[in-house]
Each structure stands twice: as C-alpha cells, then as structure tokens.
Coordinates of C-alpha atoms in Angstrom, one line a residue:
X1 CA 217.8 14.3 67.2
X2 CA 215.8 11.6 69.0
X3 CA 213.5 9.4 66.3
X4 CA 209.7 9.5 67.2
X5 CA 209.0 6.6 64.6
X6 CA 205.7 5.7 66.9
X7 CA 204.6 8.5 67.3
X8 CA 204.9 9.7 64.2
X9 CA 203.2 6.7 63.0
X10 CA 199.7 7.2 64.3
X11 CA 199.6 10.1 64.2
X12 CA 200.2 9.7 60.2
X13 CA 197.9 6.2 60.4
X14 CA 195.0 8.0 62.0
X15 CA 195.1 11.0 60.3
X16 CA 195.1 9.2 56.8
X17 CA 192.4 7.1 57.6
X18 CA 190.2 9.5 59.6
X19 CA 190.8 11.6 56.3
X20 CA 190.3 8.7 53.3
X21 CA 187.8 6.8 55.3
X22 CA 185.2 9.4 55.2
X23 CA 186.6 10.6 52.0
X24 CA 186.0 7.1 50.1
X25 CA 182.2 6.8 52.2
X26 CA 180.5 10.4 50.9
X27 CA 182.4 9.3 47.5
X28 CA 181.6 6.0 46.6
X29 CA 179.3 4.9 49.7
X30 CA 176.3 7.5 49.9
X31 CA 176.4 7.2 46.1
X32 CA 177.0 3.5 45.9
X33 CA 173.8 3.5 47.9
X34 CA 171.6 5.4 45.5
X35 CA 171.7 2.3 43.8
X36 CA 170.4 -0.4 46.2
X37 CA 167.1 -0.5 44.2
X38 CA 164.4 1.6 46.6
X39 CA 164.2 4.5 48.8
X40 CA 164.1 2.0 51.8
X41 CA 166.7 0.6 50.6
X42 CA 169.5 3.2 50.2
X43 CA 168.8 4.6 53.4
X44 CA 169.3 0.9 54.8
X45 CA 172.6 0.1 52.9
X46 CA 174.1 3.8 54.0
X47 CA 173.1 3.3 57.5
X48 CA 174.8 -0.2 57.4
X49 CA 177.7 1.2 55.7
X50 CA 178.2 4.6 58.3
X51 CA 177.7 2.0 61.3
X52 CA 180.7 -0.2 60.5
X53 CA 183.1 2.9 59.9
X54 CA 182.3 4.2 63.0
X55 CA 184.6 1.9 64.9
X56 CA 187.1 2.3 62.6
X57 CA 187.0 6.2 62.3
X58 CA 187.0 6.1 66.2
X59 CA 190.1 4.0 66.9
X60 CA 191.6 6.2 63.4
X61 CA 191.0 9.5 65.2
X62 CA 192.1 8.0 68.8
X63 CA 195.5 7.0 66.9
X64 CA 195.9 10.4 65.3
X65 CA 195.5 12.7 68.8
X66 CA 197.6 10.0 70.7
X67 CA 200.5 10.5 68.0
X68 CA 199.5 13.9 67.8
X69 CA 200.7 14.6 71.4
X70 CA 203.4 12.7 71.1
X71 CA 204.5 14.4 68.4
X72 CA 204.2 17.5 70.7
X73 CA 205.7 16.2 73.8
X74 CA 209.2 15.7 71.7
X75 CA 209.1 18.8 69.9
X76 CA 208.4 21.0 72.6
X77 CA 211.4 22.6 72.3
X78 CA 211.4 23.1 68.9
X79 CA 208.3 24.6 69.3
X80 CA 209.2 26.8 71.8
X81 CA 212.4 28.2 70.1
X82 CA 212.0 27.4 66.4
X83 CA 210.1 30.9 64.8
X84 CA 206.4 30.0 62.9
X85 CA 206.2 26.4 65.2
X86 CA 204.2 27.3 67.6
X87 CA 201.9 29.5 64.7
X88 CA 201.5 26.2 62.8
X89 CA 201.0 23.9 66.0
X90 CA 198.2 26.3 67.3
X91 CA 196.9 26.1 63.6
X92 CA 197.0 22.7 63.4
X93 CA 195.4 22.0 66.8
X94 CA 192.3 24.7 66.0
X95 CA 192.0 22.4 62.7
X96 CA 192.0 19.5 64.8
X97 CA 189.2 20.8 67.3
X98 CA 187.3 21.4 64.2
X99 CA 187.2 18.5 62.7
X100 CA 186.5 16.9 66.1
X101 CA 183.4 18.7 66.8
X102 CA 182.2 18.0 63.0
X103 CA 182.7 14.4 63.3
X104 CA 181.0 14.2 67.1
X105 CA 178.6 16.4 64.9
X106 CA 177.9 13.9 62.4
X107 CA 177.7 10.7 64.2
X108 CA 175.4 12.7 66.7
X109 CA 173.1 13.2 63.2
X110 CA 173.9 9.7 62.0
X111 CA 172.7 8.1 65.0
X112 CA 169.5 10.1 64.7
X113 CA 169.0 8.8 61.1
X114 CA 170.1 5.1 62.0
X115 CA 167.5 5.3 65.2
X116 CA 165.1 6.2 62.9
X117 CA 164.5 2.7 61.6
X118 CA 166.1 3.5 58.2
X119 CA 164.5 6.2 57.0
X120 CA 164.2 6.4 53.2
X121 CA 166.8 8.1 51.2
X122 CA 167.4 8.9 47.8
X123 CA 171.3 8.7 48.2
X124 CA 173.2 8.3 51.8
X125 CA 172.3 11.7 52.9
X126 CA 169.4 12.8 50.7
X127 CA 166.3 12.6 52.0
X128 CA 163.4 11.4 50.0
X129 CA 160.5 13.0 49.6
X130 CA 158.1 10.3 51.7
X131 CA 161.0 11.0 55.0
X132 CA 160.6 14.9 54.6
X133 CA 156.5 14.7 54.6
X134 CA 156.5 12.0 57.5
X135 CA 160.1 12.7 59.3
X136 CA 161.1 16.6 58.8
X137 CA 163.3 16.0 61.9
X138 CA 164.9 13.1 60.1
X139 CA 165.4 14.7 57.0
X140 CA 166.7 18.0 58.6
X141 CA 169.7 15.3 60.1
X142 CA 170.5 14.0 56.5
X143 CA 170.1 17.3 55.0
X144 CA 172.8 18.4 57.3
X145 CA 175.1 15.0 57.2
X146 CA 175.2 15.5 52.8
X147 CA 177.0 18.9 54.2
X148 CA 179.2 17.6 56.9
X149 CA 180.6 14.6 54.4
X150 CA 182.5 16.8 52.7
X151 CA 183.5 19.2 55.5
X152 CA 185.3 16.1 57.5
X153 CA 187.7 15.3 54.7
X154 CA 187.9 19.4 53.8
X155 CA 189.4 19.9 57.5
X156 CA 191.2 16.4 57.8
X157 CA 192.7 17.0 54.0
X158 CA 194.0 20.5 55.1
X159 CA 195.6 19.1 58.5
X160 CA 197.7 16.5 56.1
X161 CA 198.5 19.5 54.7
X162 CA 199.5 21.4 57.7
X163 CA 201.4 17.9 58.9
X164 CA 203.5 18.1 55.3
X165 CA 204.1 21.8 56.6
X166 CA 205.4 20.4 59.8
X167 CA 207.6 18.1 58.4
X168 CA 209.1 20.4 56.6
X169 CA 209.7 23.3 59.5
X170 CA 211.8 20.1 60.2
X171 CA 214.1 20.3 58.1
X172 CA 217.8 21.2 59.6
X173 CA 218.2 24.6 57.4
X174 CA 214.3 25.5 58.5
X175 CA 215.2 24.7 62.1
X176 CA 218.7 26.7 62.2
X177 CA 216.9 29.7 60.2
X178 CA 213.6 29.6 62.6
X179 CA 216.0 29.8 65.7
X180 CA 218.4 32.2 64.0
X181 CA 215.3 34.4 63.7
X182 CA 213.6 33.9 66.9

C-alpha cells in the first residue's frame, strides 16, 4: 500500500485547526472579551480577535479539502470495493459541505458586525442592549454568530470523528472483511 503522508497531513493539519481554532475563539475569545472593560470595548477586542483568525481558518480549511481529495484520489479503490467506504466518504463529505456553508455563513455575519464600526457587545457575540435599540440588523448578525460558534466546532469535531472512523476502515482485517463482504 502506497504512503499518503502529505496528504494525510493537511488534511489532519487543517481539519484540527479549522476545528480548535474556532473551538478555543467562542471558548476563551468571545468570553475573554466580556472583559475588555465596556460595551464598546468587547465588541472591539472580539472583532480584532475574529479578524486575525480569519486568515488562518482560511489557509486551515484550504489545507484540510486539499488533503481531503488527496486522501480520496488514493483511496478510490478502496472506496469503490471496500463495503461501508463509500457510506462514510459520502458522510464525511455532506459533513464537510456543512461546515463549509456555516463558516462562509459566519464570516458573511462577522463582516457585517466588523463593518459596523464595532458595535457594542456584551460578550463576542451578544449584543448589548444600546446595538439592539440602535442596530437591530447588527444585533440579529451577533445573535446568530453566538449560535454558529458552536455549530463550526459541533460539525468539524464530528468530521475528526468520522476521519478516526476512516482510519480505522483502514485497517488490513477491516479492508479484507469490507471486500469479503462486498
């Protein structure tokens, strides 16, 4: 069996840090800025924060689907032939797509926020009182970002899962057994 070490790599690389990057910022981030002293302030510090993990995140996630296919193009034939592969790849890949469109999702939101000049916020993603009054729009976005932080690392935490899965459909008594059955 041919090594994929590369391949393997980011897609392991980006996968852990698209997963523990936006893990660590609606843990300790969002919170962490609670405490910058005012309103004004938190929503400042989170904006700050969310803006210099967008790079990051992106070149993460770009890693992670560039292993991904990788992975894909050199297991093909296990895929084909091996019974529950392609069930899990298709899994996986639906998991993917989801937490692709909820990250696109929340920088769309997070942009809104940061254009916003901002906006005053009680934590990262809770809008104080003063933006809800003056900036419903605003606070809507924030309202809906204190939801999306934890759906990211829900749907990148249960593709690790998935990938652990993988790994072990790898296994040389898994593979004889899936193509024994298939």
């Amino acid at each position: 069996m041919a090594r994929h070490t590369l391949s393997r790599t980011l897609h392991d690389l980006g996968l852990s840090a698209w997963f523990g990057g936006t893990l660590a910022n609606a843990v300790a981030l969002n919170a962490a800025a609670g405490e910058a002293g005012s309103d004004s302030a938190t929503g400042r510090v989170a904006n700050a924060g969310w803006d210099r993990w967008t790079p990051v995140n992106a070149a993460a996630i770009g890693a992670h689907l560039v292993g991904s296919v990788g992975q894909l193009r050199a297991d093909k034939e296990r895929v084909a032939a091996q019974q529950g592969v392609a069930g899990m790849s298709m899994l996986k890949t639906l998991l993917t797509a989801a937490a692709l469109g909820a990250t696109a999702y929340s920088r769309v939101l997070g942009q809104r926020v940061s254009a916003a000049g901002n906006p005053p916020s009680k934590r990262g993603t809770k809008p104080s009182k003063r933006t809800k009054a003056l900036q419903a729009d605003v606070a809507v976005a924030q309202q809906q970002l204190d939801t999306l932080q934890w759906v990211i690392p829900a749907l990148t935490g249960a593709l690790v899962a998935i990938s652990s899965y993988a790994g072990e459909q790898q296994r040389p008594s898994e593979v004889a057994a899936g193509i024994t059955a298939a």
